[in-house]
Short mmCIF file of C-alpha atoms in Angstrom, two decimals:
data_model
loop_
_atom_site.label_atom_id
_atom_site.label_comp_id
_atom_site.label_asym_id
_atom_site.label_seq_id
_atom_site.Cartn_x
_atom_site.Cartn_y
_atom_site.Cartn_z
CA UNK N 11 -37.26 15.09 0.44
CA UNK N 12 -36.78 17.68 2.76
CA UNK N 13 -39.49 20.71 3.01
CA UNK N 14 -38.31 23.86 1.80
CA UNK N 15 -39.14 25.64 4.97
CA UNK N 16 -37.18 23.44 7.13
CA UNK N 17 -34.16 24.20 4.61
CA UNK N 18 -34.58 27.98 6.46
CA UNK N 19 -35.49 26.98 9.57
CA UNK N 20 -34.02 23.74 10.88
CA UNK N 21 -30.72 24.10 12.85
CA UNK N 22 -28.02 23.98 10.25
CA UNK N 23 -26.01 20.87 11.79
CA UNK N 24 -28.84 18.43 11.82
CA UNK N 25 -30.07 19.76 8.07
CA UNK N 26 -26.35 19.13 7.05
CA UNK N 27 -26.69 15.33 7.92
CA UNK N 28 -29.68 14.64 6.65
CA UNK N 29 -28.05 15.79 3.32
CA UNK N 30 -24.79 14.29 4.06
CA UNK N 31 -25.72 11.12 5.00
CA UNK N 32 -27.95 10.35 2.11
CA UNK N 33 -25.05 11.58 -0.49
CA UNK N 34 -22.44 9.40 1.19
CA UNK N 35 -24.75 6.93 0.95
CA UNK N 36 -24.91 7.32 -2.69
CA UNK N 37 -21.44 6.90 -3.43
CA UNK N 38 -20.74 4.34 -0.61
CA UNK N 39 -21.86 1.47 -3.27
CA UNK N 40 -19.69 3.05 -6.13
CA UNK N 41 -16.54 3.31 -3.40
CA UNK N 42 -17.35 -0.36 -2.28
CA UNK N 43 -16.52 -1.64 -5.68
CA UNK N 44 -13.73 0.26 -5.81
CA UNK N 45 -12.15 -1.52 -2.71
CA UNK N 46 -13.05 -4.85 -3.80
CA UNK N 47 -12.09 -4.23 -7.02
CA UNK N 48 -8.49 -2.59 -6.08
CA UNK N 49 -8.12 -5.56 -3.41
CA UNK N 50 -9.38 -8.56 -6.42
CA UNK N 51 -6.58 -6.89 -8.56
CA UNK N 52 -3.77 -6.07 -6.15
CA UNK N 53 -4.17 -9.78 -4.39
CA UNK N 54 -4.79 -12.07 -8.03
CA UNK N 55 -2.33 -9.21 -10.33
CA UNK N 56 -0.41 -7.46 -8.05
CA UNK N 57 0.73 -4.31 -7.50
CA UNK N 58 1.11 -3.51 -11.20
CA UNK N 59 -2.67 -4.13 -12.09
CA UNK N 60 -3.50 -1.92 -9.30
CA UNK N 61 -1.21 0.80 -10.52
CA UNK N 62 -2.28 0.30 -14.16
CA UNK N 63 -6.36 1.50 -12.93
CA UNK N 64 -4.47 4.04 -10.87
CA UNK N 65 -2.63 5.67 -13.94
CA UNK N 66 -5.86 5.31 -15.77
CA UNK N 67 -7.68 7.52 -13.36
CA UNK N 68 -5.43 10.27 -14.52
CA UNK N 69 -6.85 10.14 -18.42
CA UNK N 70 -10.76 9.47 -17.53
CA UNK N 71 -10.48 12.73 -15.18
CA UNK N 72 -9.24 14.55 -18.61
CA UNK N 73 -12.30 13.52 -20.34
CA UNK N 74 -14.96 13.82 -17.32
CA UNK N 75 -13.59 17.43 -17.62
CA UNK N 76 -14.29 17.71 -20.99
CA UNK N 77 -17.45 16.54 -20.71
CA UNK N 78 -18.75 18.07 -17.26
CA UNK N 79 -19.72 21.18 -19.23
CA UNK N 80 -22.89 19.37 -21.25
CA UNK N 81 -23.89 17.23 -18.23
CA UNK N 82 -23.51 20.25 -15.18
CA UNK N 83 -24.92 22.85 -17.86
CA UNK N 84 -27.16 20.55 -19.69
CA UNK N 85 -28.76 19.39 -16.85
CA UNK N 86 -29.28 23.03 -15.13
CA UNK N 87 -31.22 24.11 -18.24
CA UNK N 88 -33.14 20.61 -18.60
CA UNK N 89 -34.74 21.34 -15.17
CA UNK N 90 -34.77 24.90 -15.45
CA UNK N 91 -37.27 23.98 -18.67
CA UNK N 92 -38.86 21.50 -16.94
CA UNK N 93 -40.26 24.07 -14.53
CA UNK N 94 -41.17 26.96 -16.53
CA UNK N 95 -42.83 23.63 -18.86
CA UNK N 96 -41.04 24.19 -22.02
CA UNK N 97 -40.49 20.49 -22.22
CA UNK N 98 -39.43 20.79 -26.00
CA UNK N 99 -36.32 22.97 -25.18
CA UNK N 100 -35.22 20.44 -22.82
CA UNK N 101 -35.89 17.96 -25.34
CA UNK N 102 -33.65 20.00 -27.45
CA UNK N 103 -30.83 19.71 -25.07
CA UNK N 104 -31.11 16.20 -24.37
CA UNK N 105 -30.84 15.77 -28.35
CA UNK N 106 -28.00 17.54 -28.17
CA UNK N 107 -26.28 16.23 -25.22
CA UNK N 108 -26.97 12.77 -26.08
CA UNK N 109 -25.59 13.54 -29.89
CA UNK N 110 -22.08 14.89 -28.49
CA UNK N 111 -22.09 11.75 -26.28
CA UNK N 112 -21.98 9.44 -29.14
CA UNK N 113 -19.98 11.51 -31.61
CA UNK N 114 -17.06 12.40 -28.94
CA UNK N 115 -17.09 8.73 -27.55
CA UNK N 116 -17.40 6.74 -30.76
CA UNK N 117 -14.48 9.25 -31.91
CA UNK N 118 -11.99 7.77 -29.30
CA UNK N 119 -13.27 4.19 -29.30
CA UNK N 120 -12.01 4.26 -32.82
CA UNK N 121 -9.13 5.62 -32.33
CA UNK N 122 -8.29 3.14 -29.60
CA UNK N 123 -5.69 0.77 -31.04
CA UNK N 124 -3.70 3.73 -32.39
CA UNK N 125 -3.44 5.73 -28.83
CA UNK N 126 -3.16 3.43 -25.63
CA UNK N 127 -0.03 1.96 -26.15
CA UNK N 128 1.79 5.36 -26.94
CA UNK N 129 -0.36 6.54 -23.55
CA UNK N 130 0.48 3.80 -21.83
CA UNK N 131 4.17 4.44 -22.33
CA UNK N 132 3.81 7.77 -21.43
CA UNK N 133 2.06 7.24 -18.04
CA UNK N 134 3.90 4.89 -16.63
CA UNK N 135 7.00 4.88 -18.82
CA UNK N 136 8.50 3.17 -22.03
CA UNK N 137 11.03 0.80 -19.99
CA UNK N 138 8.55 -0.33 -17.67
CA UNK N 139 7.06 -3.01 -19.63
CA UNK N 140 4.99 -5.02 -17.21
CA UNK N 141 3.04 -1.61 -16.25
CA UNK N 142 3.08 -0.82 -19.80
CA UNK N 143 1.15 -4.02 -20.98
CA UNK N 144 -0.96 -3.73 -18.08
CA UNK N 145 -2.05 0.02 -18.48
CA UNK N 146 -2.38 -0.55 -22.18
CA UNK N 147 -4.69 -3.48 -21.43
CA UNK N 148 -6.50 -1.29 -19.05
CA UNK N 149 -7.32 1.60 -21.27
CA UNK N 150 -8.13 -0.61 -24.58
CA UNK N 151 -11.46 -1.78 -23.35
CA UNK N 152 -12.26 1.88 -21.63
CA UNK N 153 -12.00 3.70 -24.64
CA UNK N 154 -14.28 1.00 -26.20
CA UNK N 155 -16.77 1.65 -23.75
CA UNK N 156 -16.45 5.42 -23.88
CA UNK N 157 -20.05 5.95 -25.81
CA UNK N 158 -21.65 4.34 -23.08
CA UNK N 159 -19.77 5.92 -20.49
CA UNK N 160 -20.59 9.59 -21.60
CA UNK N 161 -24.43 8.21 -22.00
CA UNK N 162 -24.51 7.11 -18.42
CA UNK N 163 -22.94 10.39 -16.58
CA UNK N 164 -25.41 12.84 -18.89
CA UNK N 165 -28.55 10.53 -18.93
CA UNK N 166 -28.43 9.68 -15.04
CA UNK N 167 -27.92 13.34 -14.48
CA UNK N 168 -30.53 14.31 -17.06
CA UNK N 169 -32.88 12.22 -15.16
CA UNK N 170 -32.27 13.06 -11.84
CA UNK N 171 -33.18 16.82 -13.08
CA UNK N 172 -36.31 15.58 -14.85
CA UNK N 173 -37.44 14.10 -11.40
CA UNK N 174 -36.46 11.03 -10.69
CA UNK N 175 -33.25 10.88 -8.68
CA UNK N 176 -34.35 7.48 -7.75
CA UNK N 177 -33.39 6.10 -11.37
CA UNK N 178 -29.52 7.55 -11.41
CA UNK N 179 -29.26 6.20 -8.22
CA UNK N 180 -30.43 2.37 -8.93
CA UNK N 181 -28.42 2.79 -12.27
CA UNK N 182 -25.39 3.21 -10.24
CA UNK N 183 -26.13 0.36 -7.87
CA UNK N 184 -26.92 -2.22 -10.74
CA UNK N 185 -23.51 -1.01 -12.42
CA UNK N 186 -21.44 -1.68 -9.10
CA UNK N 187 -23.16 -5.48 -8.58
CA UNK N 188 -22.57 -6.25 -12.38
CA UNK N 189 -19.31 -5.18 -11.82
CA UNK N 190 -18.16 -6.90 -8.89
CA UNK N 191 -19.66 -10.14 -9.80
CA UNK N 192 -17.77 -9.83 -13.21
CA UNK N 193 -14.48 -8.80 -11.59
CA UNK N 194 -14.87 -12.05 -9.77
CA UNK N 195 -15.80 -14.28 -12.72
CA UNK N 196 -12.94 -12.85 -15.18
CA UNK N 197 -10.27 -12.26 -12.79
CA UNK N 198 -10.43 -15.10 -10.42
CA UNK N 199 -12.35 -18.00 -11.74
CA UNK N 200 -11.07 -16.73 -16.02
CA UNK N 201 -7.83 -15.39 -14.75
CA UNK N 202 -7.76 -12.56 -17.20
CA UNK N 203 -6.13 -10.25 -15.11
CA UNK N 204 -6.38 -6.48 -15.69
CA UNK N 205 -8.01 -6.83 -19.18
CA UNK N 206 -10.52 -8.74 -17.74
CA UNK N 207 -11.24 -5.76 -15.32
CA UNK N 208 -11.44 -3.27 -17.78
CA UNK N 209 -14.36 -5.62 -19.30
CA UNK N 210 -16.18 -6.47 -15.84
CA UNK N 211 -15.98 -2.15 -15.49
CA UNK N 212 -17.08 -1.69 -19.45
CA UNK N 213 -19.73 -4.24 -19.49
CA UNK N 214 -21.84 -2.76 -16.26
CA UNK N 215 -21.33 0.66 -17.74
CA UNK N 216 -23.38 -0.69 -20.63
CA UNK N 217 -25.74 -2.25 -18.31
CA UNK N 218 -26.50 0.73 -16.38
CA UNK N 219 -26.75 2.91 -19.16
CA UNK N 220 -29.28 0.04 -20.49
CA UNK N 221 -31.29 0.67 -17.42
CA UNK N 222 -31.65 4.05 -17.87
CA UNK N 223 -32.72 3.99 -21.30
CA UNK N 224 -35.58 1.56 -20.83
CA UNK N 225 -36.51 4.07 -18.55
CA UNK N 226 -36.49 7.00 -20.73
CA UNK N 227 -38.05 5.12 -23.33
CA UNK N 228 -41.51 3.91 -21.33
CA UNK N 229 -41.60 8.13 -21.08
CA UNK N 230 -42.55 8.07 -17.69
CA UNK N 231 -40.78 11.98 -17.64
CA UNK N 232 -40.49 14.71 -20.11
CA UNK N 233 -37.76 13.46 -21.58
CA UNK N 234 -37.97 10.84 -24.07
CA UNK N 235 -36.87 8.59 -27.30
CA UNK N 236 -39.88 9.33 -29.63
CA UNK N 237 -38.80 12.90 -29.84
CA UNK N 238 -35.19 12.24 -30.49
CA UNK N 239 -32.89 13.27 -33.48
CA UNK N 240 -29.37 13.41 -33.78
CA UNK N 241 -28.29 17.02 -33.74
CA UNK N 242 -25.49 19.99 -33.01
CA UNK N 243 -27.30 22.71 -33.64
CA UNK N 244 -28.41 24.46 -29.67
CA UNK N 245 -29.50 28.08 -29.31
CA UNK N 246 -28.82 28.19 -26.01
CA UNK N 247 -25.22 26.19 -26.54
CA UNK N 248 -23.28 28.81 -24.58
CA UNK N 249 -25.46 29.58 -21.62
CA UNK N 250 -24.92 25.95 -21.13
CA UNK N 251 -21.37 25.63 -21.41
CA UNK N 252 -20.80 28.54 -19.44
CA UNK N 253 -22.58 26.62 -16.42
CA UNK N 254 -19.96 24.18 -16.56
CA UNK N 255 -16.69 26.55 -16.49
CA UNK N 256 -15.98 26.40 -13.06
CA UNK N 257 -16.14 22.29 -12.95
CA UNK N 258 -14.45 22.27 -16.24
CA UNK N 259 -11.18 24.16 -15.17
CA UNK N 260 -11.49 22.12 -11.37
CA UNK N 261 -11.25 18.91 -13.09
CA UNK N 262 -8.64 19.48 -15.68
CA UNK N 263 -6.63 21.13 -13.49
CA UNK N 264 -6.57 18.25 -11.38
CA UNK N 265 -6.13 15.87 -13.97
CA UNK N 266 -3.29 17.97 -15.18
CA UNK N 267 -1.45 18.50 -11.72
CA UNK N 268 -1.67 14.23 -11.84
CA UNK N 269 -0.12 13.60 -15.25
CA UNK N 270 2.39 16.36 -13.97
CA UNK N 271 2.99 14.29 -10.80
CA UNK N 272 3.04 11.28 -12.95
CA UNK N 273 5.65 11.89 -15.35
CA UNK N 274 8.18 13.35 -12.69
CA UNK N 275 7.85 10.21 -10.76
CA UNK N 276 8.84 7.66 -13.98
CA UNK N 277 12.47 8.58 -13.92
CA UNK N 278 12.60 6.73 -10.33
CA UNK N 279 11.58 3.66 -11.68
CA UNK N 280 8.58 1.48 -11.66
CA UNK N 281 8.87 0.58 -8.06
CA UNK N 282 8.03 4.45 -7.52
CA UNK N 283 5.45 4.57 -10.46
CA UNK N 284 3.48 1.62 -8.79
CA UNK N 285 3.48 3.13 -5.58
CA UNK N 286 2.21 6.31 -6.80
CA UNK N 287 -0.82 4.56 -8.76
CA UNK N 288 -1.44 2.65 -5.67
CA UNK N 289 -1.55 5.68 -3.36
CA UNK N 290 -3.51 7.96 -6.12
CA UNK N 291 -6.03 4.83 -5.81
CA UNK N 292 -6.37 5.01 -2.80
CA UNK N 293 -6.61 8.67 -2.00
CA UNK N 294 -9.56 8.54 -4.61
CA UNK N 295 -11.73 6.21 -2.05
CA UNK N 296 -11.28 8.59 0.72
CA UNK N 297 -11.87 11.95 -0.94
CA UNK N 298 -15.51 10.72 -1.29
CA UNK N 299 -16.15 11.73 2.07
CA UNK N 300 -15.16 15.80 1.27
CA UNK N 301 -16.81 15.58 -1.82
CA UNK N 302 -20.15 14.32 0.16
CA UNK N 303 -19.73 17.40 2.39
CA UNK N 304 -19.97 19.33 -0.54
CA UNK N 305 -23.34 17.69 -1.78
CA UNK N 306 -24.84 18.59 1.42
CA UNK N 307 -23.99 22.31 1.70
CA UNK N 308 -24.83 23.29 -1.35
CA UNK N 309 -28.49 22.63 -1.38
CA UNK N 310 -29.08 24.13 1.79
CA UNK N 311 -26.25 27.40 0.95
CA UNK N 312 -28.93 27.96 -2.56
CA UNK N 313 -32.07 27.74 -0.73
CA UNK N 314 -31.05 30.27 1.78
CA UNK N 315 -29.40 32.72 -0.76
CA UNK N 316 -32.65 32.70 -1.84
CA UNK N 317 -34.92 33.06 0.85
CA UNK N 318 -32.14 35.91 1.91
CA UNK N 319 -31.08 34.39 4.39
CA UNK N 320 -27.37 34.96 4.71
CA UNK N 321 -26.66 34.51 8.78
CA UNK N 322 -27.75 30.91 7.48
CA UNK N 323 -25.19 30.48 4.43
CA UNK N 324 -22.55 31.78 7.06
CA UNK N 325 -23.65 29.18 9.53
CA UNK N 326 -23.35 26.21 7.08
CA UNK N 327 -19.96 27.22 5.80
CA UNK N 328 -18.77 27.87 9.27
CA UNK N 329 -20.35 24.13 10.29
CA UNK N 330 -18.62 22.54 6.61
CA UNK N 331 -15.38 23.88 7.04
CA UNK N 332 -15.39 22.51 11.08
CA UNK N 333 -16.48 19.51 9.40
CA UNK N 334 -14.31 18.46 6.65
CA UNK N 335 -11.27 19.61 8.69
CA UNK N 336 -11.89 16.77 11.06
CA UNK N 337 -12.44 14.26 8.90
CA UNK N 338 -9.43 15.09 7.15
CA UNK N 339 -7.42 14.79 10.31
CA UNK N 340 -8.89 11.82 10.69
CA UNK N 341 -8.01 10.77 7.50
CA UNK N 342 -4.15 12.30 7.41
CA UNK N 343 -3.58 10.93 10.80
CA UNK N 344 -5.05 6.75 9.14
CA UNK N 345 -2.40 7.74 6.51
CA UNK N 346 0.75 8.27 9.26
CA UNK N 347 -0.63 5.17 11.59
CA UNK N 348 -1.71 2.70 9.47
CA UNK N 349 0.00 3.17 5.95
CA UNK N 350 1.43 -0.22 5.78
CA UNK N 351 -1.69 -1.60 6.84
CA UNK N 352 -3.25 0.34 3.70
CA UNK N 353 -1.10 -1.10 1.68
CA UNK N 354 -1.03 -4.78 2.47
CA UNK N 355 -5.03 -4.48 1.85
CA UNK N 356 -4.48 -2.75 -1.55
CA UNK N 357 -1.81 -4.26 -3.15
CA UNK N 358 -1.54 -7.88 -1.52
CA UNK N 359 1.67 -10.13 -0.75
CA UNK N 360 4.53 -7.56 -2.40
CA UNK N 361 8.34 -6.77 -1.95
CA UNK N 362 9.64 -5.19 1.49
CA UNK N 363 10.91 -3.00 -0.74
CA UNK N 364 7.81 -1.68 -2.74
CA UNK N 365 6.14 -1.41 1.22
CA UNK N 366 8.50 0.79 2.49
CA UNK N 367 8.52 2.65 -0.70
CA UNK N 368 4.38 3.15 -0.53
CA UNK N 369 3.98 3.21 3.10
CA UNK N 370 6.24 6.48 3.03
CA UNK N 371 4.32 7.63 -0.02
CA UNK N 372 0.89 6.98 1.75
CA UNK N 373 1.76 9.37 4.87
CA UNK N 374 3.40 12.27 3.05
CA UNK N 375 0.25 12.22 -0.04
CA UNK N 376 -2.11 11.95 2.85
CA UNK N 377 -0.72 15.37 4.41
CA UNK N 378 -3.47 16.72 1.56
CA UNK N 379 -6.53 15.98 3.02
CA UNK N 380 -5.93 18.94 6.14
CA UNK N 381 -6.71 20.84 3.37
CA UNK N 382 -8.97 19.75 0.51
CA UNK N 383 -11.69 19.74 2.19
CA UNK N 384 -11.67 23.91 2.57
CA UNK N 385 -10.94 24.16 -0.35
CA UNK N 386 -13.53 21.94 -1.75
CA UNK N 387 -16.15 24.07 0.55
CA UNK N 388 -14.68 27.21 -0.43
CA UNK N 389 -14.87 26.78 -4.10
CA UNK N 390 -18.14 25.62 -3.87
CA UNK N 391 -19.18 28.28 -1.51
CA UNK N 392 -17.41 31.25 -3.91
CA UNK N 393 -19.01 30.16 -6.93
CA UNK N 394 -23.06 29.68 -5.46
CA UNK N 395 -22.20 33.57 -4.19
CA UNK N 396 -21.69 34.28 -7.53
CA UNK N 397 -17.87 35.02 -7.29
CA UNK N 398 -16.61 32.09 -9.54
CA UNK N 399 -13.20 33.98 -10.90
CA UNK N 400 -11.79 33.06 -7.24
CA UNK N 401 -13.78 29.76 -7.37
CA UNK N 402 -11.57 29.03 -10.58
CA UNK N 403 -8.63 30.59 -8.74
CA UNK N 404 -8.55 27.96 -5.74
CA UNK N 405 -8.30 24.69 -8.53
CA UNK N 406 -6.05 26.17 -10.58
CA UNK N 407 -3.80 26.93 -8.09
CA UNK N 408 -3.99 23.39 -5.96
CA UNK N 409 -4.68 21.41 -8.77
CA UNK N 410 -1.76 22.59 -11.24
CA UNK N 411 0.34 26.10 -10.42
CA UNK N 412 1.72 24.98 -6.98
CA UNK N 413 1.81 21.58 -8.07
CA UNK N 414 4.26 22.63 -10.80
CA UNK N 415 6.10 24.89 -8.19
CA UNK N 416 6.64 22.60 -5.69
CA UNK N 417 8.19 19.88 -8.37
CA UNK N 418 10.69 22.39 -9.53
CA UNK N 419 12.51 23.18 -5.87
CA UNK N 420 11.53 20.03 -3.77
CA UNK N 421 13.27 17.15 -5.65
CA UNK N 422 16.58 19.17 -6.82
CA UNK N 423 16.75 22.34 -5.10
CA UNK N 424 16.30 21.00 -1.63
CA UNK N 425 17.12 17.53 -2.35
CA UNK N 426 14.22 15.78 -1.19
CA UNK N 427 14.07 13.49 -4.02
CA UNK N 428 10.79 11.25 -3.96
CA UNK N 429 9.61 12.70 -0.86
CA UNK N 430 9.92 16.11 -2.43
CA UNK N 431 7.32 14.73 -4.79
CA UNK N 432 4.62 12.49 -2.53
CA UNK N 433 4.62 16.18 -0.41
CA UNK N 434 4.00 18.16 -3.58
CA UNK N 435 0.22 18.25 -3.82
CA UNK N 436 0.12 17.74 -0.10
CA UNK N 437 1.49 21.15 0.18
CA UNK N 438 0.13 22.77 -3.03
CA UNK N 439 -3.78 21.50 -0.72
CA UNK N 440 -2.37 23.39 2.24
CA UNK N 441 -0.68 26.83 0.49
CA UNK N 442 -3.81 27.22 -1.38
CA UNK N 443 -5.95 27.38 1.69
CA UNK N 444 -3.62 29.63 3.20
CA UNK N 445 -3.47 31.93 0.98
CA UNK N 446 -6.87 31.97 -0.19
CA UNK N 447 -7.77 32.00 3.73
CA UNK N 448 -5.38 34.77 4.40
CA UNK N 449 -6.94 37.10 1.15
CA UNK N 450 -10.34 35.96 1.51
CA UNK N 451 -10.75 36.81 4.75
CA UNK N 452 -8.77 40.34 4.43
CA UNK N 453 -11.37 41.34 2.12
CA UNK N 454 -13.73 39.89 4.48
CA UNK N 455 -16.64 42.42 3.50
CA UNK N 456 -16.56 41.33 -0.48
CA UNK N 457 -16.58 37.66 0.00
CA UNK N 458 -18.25 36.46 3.98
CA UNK N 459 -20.13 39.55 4.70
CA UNK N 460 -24.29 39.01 4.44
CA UNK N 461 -24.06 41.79 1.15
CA UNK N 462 -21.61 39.54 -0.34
CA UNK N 463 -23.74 36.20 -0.10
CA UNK N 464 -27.06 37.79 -1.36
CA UNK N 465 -25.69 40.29 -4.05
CA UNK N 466 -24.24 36.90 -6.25
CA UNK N 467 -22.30 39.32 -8.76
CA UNK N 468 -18.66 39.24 -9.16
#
């Protein structure tokens, strides 16, 4: 761990990597099984088994979002409780966490057989039967293992707050081996296809949340079993979910901006639908390295807010912005050189047809990353000031508002048909940080200045 005074004194580009490169780390094994997995699928099912995980990454963002406001506030008050030792109020939340876990994912695990196929056809469109089947195959055993997923984001956070980062970490490790040696056992050797997927992802889930509760329950922390009940009742229910706002609106935003995307892309066909699932996919594994910057900065932007140290919280943002900008170049300019190579690796042996289709979809969709990582900083950065109403302001606007604007003139108005679409949240990335740029730095003294970073109030 890194000593809090080097947090305020060490120069800020060599404190940013030894943050960064231990969070990319972190995800690296998580992103890992997502290659292997997307290449298992794309090469044994084919482009529509890959596209069927693709559309399903639009519906699991829906409920992280509902969700993120228990585990991001829960967690905040856990170790807040921790520290000032009032280990029975974070008992209390963990009860109550854990309780809404259960109840919310048991609700749509039983709902299951009544909701994915109408889903399904929604997503990737009633005529499209193949992607149909497959999506609906997809989602049945995810929203079985829903309980177990909700357990595993709020217990691996819980514990990460209650000391022992270590834990959530291994967790996720132990999930992404289970899972990769079950993709290979029911997809290649038991040629299940993309039901057997959905069961190698399910089943790892459970074993990682397994892992994690055998470690709760030997009470090595201050959380634990032999204090639990099932519960709804929280005192301090609102002070948690209003920790959570900010990531709340982010991610359903996002999610809704996709389904949005989504459903203007069925009447093309499901050459067009495939393409887009295989492109979302992919975008997904690269993002991780913006998000990662994000991890980084905002340990080191808190401690210095509050050692009052603001020339240091300009320095980092100055330093993040620099750096996600690059990596995003790098990353836009892999999307215009290589996007057939992409797409060979993701979706296997396919149609000329469906290449040309994706390959074009790949470099315009990849247009977004000159942007998202600003405005990943600069809704991070906005909302550790204290100024979260423009922090909300910057995913709304990229994730759905523009979104929705540029699908209404693109497509029809300037006839730009599909490309008019692959450029919509490319361009909805780079308006927001424009504008947000543009008024940010206009009122310059309210949001950069060094009163503005320690004063934390809207």
């Amino acid at each position: 761990m890194q000593s809090p005074n080097k947090l305020g004194e060490a120069p800020i580009r060599s404190l940013f990597f030894q943050y960064y490169i231990p969070a990319l780390t972190s995800i690296l094994s998580v992103t890992l099984h997502q290659v292997i997995n997307g290449i298992i699928l794309g090469q044994q099912v084919g482009k529509e088994g890959l596209a069927a995980v693709g559309l399903y990454g639009s519906v699991i963002i829906v409920f992280i979002a509902l969700t993120l406001p228990v585990m991001i506030g829960g967690g905040i008050l856990i170790g807040r409780n921790i520290g000032a030792g009032d280990y029975s109020e974070a008992q209390k939340i963990f009860n109550f966490a854990t309780t809404l876990a259960i109840l919310f994912g048991c609700m749509v695990a039983l709902s299951t057989p009544f909701i994915v196929k109408p889903l399904a056809g929604f997503l990737a469109g009633a005529n499209n039967e193949v992607l149909v089947r497959n999506t609906s195959d997809y989602m049945f055993w995810q929203f079985i293992g829903l309980p177990f997923f909700f357990l595993r984001m709020f217990w691996g956070n819980f514990v990460s707050n209650d000391g022992a980062p270590k834990v959530s970490r291994n967790a996720s490790v132990l999930a992404v081996v289970c899972n990769i040696v079950l993709d290979v056992l029911l997809i290649i050797v038991f040629p299940f296809g993309v039901a057997g997927a959905s069961v190698a992802t399910a089943l790892s889930i459970l074993i990682s949340t397994a892992f994690i509760f055998l470690y709760i329950k030997k009470q090595k922390g201050h959380l634990s079993f032999g204090n639990f009940k099932f519960t709804l009742q929280l005192k301090t229910w609102k002070e948690l979910a209003n920790f959570g706002l900010p990531s709340f609106a982010s991610e359903i935003s996002f999610s809704s901006g996709l389904l949005i995307i989504n459903h203007s892309i069925v009447s093309y066909g499901a050459l067009a639908v495939s393409a887009f699932g295989l492109v979302n996919y992919i975008s997904f594994i690269f993002i991780r390295l913006l998000t990662s910057a994000i991890i980084a900065s905002l340990p080191i932007i808190s401690f210095n807010i509050g050692a009052k140290l603001p020339g240091r919280v300009q320095e980092v943002l100055k330093f993040a912005l620099i750096f996600t900008f690059l990596v995003g170049l790098l990353i836009t300019a892999a999307g215009f050189a290589f996007p057939d190579l992409l797409v060979v690796l993701f979706s296997g042996e396919e149609t000329a047809e469906f290449k040309k289709v994706a390959g074009g979809a790949t470099s315009l969709y990849f247009l977004l990353f000159l942007a998202a990582g600003g405005n990943y900083i600069l809704g991070a950065y906005f909302q550790s000031i204290g100024k979260a109403a423009i922090s909300i302001l910057i995913n709304v606007l990229k994730g759905i508002v523009l979104i929705a604007f540029f699908l209404m003139i693109l497509p029809g108005y300037f006839n730009m048909g599909l490309n008019g679409i692959w450029l919509s949240r490319s361009l909805a990335e780079i308006l927001t940080l424009l504008l947000i740029g543009c008024y940010t730095l206009f009122h310059k003294e309210k949001y950069f200045s060094k009163n503005a970073i320690l004063s934390r109030q809207e």
